[in-house]
Coordinates of C-alpha atoms and ligand atoms in Angstrom, one line a residue:
X1 CA 12.7 7.9 20.2
X2 CA 12.5 4.2 19.2
X3 CA 14.5 2.5 16.8
X4 CA 14.3 -1.1 16.0
X5 CA 16.6 -3.6 13.8
X6 CA 13.8 -5.0 12.0
X7 CA 13.3 -8.5 9.9
X8 CA 12.0 -7.7 6.4
X9 CA 9.1 -10.1 7.6
X10 CA 8.9 -8.1 9.8
X11 CA 8.7 -4.8 7.7
X12 CA 7.2 -6.3 4.8
X13 CA 4.1 -8.5 4.0
X14 CA 5.8 -10.5 1.5
X15 CA 9.8 -10.5 3.1
X16 CA 12.0 -10.2 0.6
X17 CA 15.3 -8.7 1.5
X18 CA 17.3 -7.9 4.8
X19 CA 16.6 -6.9 7.9
X20 CA 16.6 -2.9 7.6
X21 CA 16.8 -0.5 11.1
X22 CA 13.2 1.3 11.5
X23 CA 12.7 4.4 13.1
X24 CA 9.6 5.2 15.0
X25 CA 8.8 8.8 15.5
X26 CA 6.1 10.4 17.9
X27 CA 5.5 13.0 17.3
X28 CA 6.1 15.8 14.4
X29 CA 9.0 17.2 15.9
X30 CA 10.5 13.9 15.6
X31 CA 9.0 12.8 12.0
X32 CA 10.4 16.6 11.0
X33 CA 14.0 15.7 11.9
X34 CA 14.3 12.0 10.2
X35 CA 12.3 13.7 7.4
X36 CA 15.6 16.2 7.4
X37 CA 17.4 13.5 6.5
X38 CA 15.4 11.9 3.7
X39 CA 14.8 8.6 4.9
X40 CA 11.3 7.0 3.0
X41 CA 8.7 6.1 4.8
X42 CA 6.9 2.8 4.8
X43 CA 3.9 2.0 6.3
X44 CA 2.6 -1.4 6.8
X45 CA 4.8 -2.5 4.2
X46 CA 2.0 -4.7 1.9
X47 CA 3.1 -2.8 -1.2
X48 CA 6.5 -2.4 -0.7
X49 CA 9.7 -5.0 -1.3
X50 CA 13.2 -4.0 1.0
X51 CA 16.4 -4.0 -1.4
X52 CA 20.4 -4.2 -0.6
X53 CA 20.1 -0.6 1.0
X54 CA 21.1 0.3 4.3
X55 CA 18.8 3.4 4.0
X56 CA 16.7 2.9 7.5
X57 CA 13.4 3.5 7.2
X58 CA 11.0 5.6 9.0
X59 CA 7.8 4.4 10.4
X60 CA 3.8 5.5 10.8
X61 CA 3.0 3.3 13.0
X62 CA 2.7 6.1 15.7
X63 CA 0.2 8.1 13.7
X64 CA -2.6 6.5 15.3
X65 CA -5.2 9.4 15.9
X66 CA -8.9 8.6 15.0
X67 CA -11.2 11.8 15.5
X68 CA -15.1 11.3 14.1
X69 CA -16.7 14.6 13.0
X70 CA -20.4 14.1 11.7
X71 CA -20.3 12.3 8.7
X72 CA -16.4 12.4 8.3
X73 CA -13.5 10.8 10.3
X74 CA -10.3 11.8 9.8
X75 CA -7.6 8.9 10.9
X76 CA -3.7 8.4 11.0
X77 CA -1.5 7.6 8.6
X78 CA 0.0 4.2 10.8
X79 CA -3.7 3.6 11.7
X80 CA -4.0 0.0 10.1
X81 CA -6.6 -1.0 7.6
X82 CA -7.8 -4.0 9.8
X83 CA -8.2 -1.6 13.1
X84 CA -11.0 0.8 10.7
X85 CA -13.1 -2.5 9.0
X86 CA -13.5 -3.1 13.2
X87 CA -14.5 0.5 13.9
X88 CA -16.3 -0.5 11.0
X89 CA -18.3 -2.7 11.8
X90 CA -18.7 -1.8 15.8
X91 CA -20.7 1.7 14.4
X92 CA -22.2 0.9 11.7
X93 CA -20.2 2.9 8.8
X94 CA -18.9 2.2 5.3
X95 CA -15.2 3.0 4.4
X96 CA -12.8 0.9 3.9
X97 CA -15.0 -2.4 2.8
X98 CA -13.8 -3.1 -0.5
X99 CA -10.2 -3.7 0.9
X100 CA -10.9 -6.1 3.4
X101 CA -8.2 -9.1 3.8
X102 CA -5.9 -6.9 2.9
X103 CA -3.0 -7.6 5.6
X104 CA -1.3 -5.1 7.2
X105 CA -2.0 -1.8 5.2
X106 CA -1.8 1.4 6.3
X107 CA -4.0 4.6 6.1
X108 CA -0.7 6.7 5.0
X109 CA -0.3 3.8 2.5
X110 CA -3.5 3.6 1.0
X111 CA -3.8 6.7 0.3
X112 CA -0.5 7.3 -1.1
X113 CA -1.4 4.2 -3.0
X114 CA -5.1 5.1 -4.1
X115 CA -5.7 1.8 -3.2
X116 CA -8.5 0.5 -5.0
X117 CA -10.7 -2.9 -5.3
X118 CA -13.9 -4.1 -6.7
X119 CA -14.1 -0.3 -9.2
X120 CA -13.7 1.2 -6.3
X121 CA -11.3 3.9 -4.9
X122 CA -9.7 5.2 -1.9
X123 CA -10.0 8.9 -3.5
X124 CA -14.0 8.1 -3.5
X125 CA -13.6 8.7 0.1
X126 CA -10.9 10.8 0.5
X127 CA -12.2 14.8 1.6
X128 CA -8.8 16.3 3.0
X129 CA -5.0 15.3 4.0
X130 CA -3.0 16.8 6.2
X131 CA 0.7 16.5 4.5
X132 CA 4.3 17.2 5.9
X133 CA 5.6 19.2 2.4
X134 CA 8.6 17.8 1.4
X135 CA 9.4 21.3 0.3
X136 CA 8.8 23.9 2.1
X137 CA 8.9 21.5 5.2
X138 CA 5.8 22.9 7.0
X139 CA 2.9 21.3 7.6
X140 CA -0.5 21.5 4.5
X141 CA -4.0 20.3 3.2
X142 CA -4.8 18.8 0.4
X143 CA -8.4 19.3 -0.4
X144 CA -10.8 17.6 -2.3
X145 CA -10.7 19.6 -5.9
X146 CA -6.5 19.0 -5.8
X147 CA -7.2 15.3 -4.8
X148 CA -9.2 15.4 -7.1
X149 CA -7.7 16.2 -10.0
X150 CA -3.6 14.3 -8.4
X151 CA -5.2 10.6 -8.2
X152 CA -5.6 8.8 -10.5
X153 CA -5.0 4.8 -11.1
X154 CA -2.5 3.8 -7.9
X155 CA -1.1 6.7 -9.1
X156 CA -1.1 10.0 -6.4
X157 CA 1.5 13.0 -5.7
X158 CA 2.6 10.9 -2.3
X159 CA 5.6 10.2 -1.0
X160 CA 7.1 12.3 -3.5
X161 CA 5.4 15.4 -2.6
X162 CA 5.3 14.7 1.4
X163 CA 4.8 12.3 4.2
X164 CA 1.2 12.0 5.0
X165 CA 0.3 12.6 8.7
X166 CA -3.9 12.0 8.5
X167 CA -6.7 12.2 5.8
X168 CA -10.3 12.8 6.5
X169 CA -12.9 10.9 4.4
X170 CA -16.2 10.8 4.0
X171 CA -18.2 8.1 6.0
X172 CA -22.0 7.1 5.7
X173 CA -24.7 4.6 8.2
X174 CA -24.5 1.3 7.0
X175 CA -26.7 -1.3 9.1
X176 CA -25.9 -4.6 7.1
X177 CA -21.8 -3.0 6.7
X178 CA -20.4 -7.0 8.9
X179 CA -22.6 -8.5 6.0
X180 CA -20.4 -6.4 3.5
X181 CA -17.2 -6.8 4.5
X182 CA -17.5 -10.9 5.3
X183 CA -18.9 -10.4 1.9
X184 CA -15.4 -8.6 -0.2
X185 CA -13.2 -11.2 2.0
X186 CA -14.7 -14.2 0.0
X187 CA -15.2 -12.4 -3.0
X188 CA -10.7 -11.8 -2.8
X189 CA -10.0 -15.3 -1.7
X190 CA -11.9 -16.6 -4.2
X191 CA -9.7 -14.3 -6.5
X192 CA -6.6 -14.0 -5.2
X193 CA -3.7 -16.0 -3.4
X194 CA -4.1 -17.7 0.3
X195 CA -3.7 -14.9 3.3
X196 CA -1.3 -17.1 4.6
X197 CA 1.3 -17.1 1.7
X198 CA 4.1 -14.4 1.8
X199 CA 2.8 -11.0 -1.5
X200 CA 2.9 -7.7 -1.6
X201 CA -0.3 -7.8 -3.6
X202 CA -0.5 -6.4 -7.3
X203 CA 3.2 -6.9 -8.4
X204 CA 2.3 -4.8 -11.5
X205 CA -0.1 -2.1 -12.4
X206 CA -2.5 -2.6 -14.8
X207 CA -1.1 -1.4 -18.5
X208 CA -4.8 1.2 -20.3
X209 CA -7.7 -1.4 -20.6
X210 CA -5.7 -4.4 -19.9
X211 CA -4.9 -6.9 -17.1
X212 CA -1.3 -7.1 -16.2
X213 CA -2.2 -10.4 -14.8
X214 CA -3.6 -11.2 -18.1
X215 CA -0.9 -10.9 -19.7
X216 CA 1.5 -12.3 -17.2
X217 CA -0.2 -16.0 -17.9
X218 CA -0.4 -15.8 -21.6
X219 CA 3.6 -15.2 -21.6
X220 CA 3.8 -18.7 -19.4
X221 CA 4.2 -16.7 -16.2
X222 CA 1.5 -18.2 -13.6
X223 CA 2.9 -20.4 -10.8
X224 CA 6.6 -20.1 -12.3
X225 CA 9.5 -19.6 -10.4
X226 CA 13.3 -18.0 -10.1
X227 CA 14.7 -19.2 -7.1
X228 CA 12.4 -19.0 -3.9
X229 CA 10.2 -16.8 -5.6
X230 CA 7.8 -16.5 -7.8
X231 CA 4.1 -15.6 -9.4
X232 CA 1.3 -17.2 -7.7
X233 CA -0.9 -20.2 -9.4
X234 CA -3.9 -18.6 -8.4
X235 CA -3.2 -15.1 -10.4
X236 CA -0.4 -14.0 -12.2
X237 CA 0.3 -10.4 -10.9
X238 CA 1.5 -11.7 -7.4
X239 CA 4.6 -12.1 -6.4
X240 CA 5.2 -14.8 -3.4
X241 CA 8.0 -15.6 -1.7
X242 CA 8.1 -19.2 -1.0
X243 CA 11.2 -19.5 1.0
X244 CA 13.7 -16.7 2.4
X245 CA 13.7 -15.1 -1.2
X246 CA 16.7 -12.5 -1.9
X247 CA 16.5 -8.8 -3.1
X248 CA 18.3 -9.9 -6.0
X249 CA 16.0 -13.0 -6.4
X250 CA 12.9 -10.6 -6.8
X251 CA 15.0 -8.7 -9.7
X252 CA 15.6 -11.2 -12.0
X253 CA 11.7 -12.2 -11.5
X254 CA 10.5 -8.9 -12.7
X255 CA 13.3 -8.5 -15.2
X256 CA 11.8 -11.8 -16.8
X257 CA 8.2 -10.6 -16.9
X258 CA 9.0 -7.8 -17.9
X259 CA 11.2 -9.3 -21.4
X260 CA 8.8 -11.6 -21.9
X261 CA 5.4 -9.4 -22.0
X262 CA 7.3 -6.9 -23.8
X263 CA 8.7 -9.7 -26.5
X264 CA 5.1 -10.6 -26.3
X265 CA 3.1 -7.7 -26.6
X266 CA 5.7 -4.2 -27.7
X267 CA 4.5 -3.0 -23.5
X268 CA 6.2 -2.3 -20.6
X269 CA 4.9 -2.8 -17.1
X270 CA 5.2 -0.6 -14.8
X271 CA 6.0 -1.6 -11.0
X272 CA 3.0 -1.1 -8.4
X273 CA 5.1 -2.1 -5.6
X274 CA 7.8 0.4 -4.0
X275 CA 10.8 -0.8 -3.9
X276 CA 12.8 0.7 -0.2
Ligands
FAD1 C1 -2.8 -10.1 0.1 C2 -2.5 -8.1 -0.9 C3 -3.7 -7.9 -1.4 C4 -3.9 -6.5 -2.0 N1 -4.6 -6.3 -2.6 C5 -4.8 -4.7 -3.2 C6 -6.0 -4.3 -3.7 O1 -7.3 -5.1 -3.4 N2 -5.8 -3.1 -4.2 C7 -4.9 -1.9 -3.3 O2 -4.6 -0.7 -4.4 N3 -3.9 -2.3 -3.0 C8 -3.4 -4.1 -2.8 N4 -2.5 -4.5 -1.8 C9 -1.5 -3.1 -1.6 C10 -1.5 -2.6 -0.7 O3 -2.3 -3.3 0.4 C11 -1.8 -1.2 -0.8 O4 -1.1 -0.1 -1.7 C12 -1.8 -0.7 0.0 O5 -2.2 0.7 0.3 C13 -0.6 0.2 0.9 O6 -0.5 0.2 2.1 P1 1.0 0.3 3.5 O7 0.8 0.9 4.6 O8 1.5 -1.2 2.9 O9 2.2 1.0 2.0 P2 3.7 0.8 1.8 O10 3.6 -0.5 1.2 O11 4.1 1.1 3.6 O12 3.7 1.4 0.7 C14 3.3 2.0 0.0 C15 3.5 3.3 -1.0 O13 2.7 4.0 0.2 C16 4.4 5.4 1.0 N5 3.7 5.5 2.2 C17 2.8 4.4 2.9 N6 2.4 5.8 4.3 C18 3.1 7.1 4.2 C19 2.4 8.2 4.6 N7 2.1 8.4 5.5 N8 2.9 9.4 3.4 C20 3.0 9.0 2.4 N9 3.8 8.4 1.6 C21 3.5 6.7 2.5 C22 5.3 4.6 1.0 O14 6.2 5.4 1.0 C23 5.1 3.6 -0.7 O15 5.4 4.1 -1.7 C24 -2.4 -5.4 -1.6 C25 -1.2 -6.1 -0.9 C26 -1.4 -8.0 -0.7 C27 -0.4 -8.1 0.5

């Protein structure tokens, strides 16, 4: 099995922290062996920040299967969103167009985070999930009813419950999908920092009925920086790494944001970003 020492920029989109060892299992047997050691699983690292820990990570990059069956598609956890969008355009079907423009995200990460945008969520397209159950050590299936019960706004039982191996989605023939994808990319660009900046997407989850970005803006954090890291000038909930920021700079920024929002609104912001 391949193991590499990778830079934070190679592991995550925001590039905070220090280099880390990453394992690339190719089979279930190799994955099972690594999971026994309790190592965390990372996808594209687009909602992730590396801490100062030295615990190696498991990458799902080599779990790349893709099988069509009528109006469904089964995708391996390591398949990239960009690859799915290419397939959608080639074969003219609807699936993840509302997420178009998110860099590096994988199917495993999109499912584990129940990613969503513009009023749509991954959960709505999901039919079933095949996962490696942490407790029993067996490969199990999660069906639609359980997904309905367990998935909410950026909330799922994963990765705590286990490691997603692949997921099956309902697809729909959509002749105008190319235009729809382009439309979502433009919409995203109008609201978020430009694609070339180093960010991990939303830093905090939106509190119920509120927008974390709006609250951060109200407490003066839009464009605010600590050291080499700060909140975007365009969207206050997007943390941007303006150089080679350290994990302690990231932590300081998060604590400052929480302190200001708590003082002003008596509300504790919950991190959407996962720390590894
Ligand atoms: C510019 C930008 C814009 C973004 N916009 C959005 C947006 O509009 N909406 C949105 O929801 N998100 C958005 N994000 C955040 C991010 O893309 C999503 O959360 C995405 O789902 C993360 O996928 P990933 O593969 O990168 O996961 P990672 O960041 O690698 O991991 C995220 C979580 O998923 C878990 N995970 C990954 N793979 C597996 C697996 N196989 N089994 C179990 N658990 C797993 C990890 O352990 C971790 O807890 C954005 C990010 C960026 C950089």
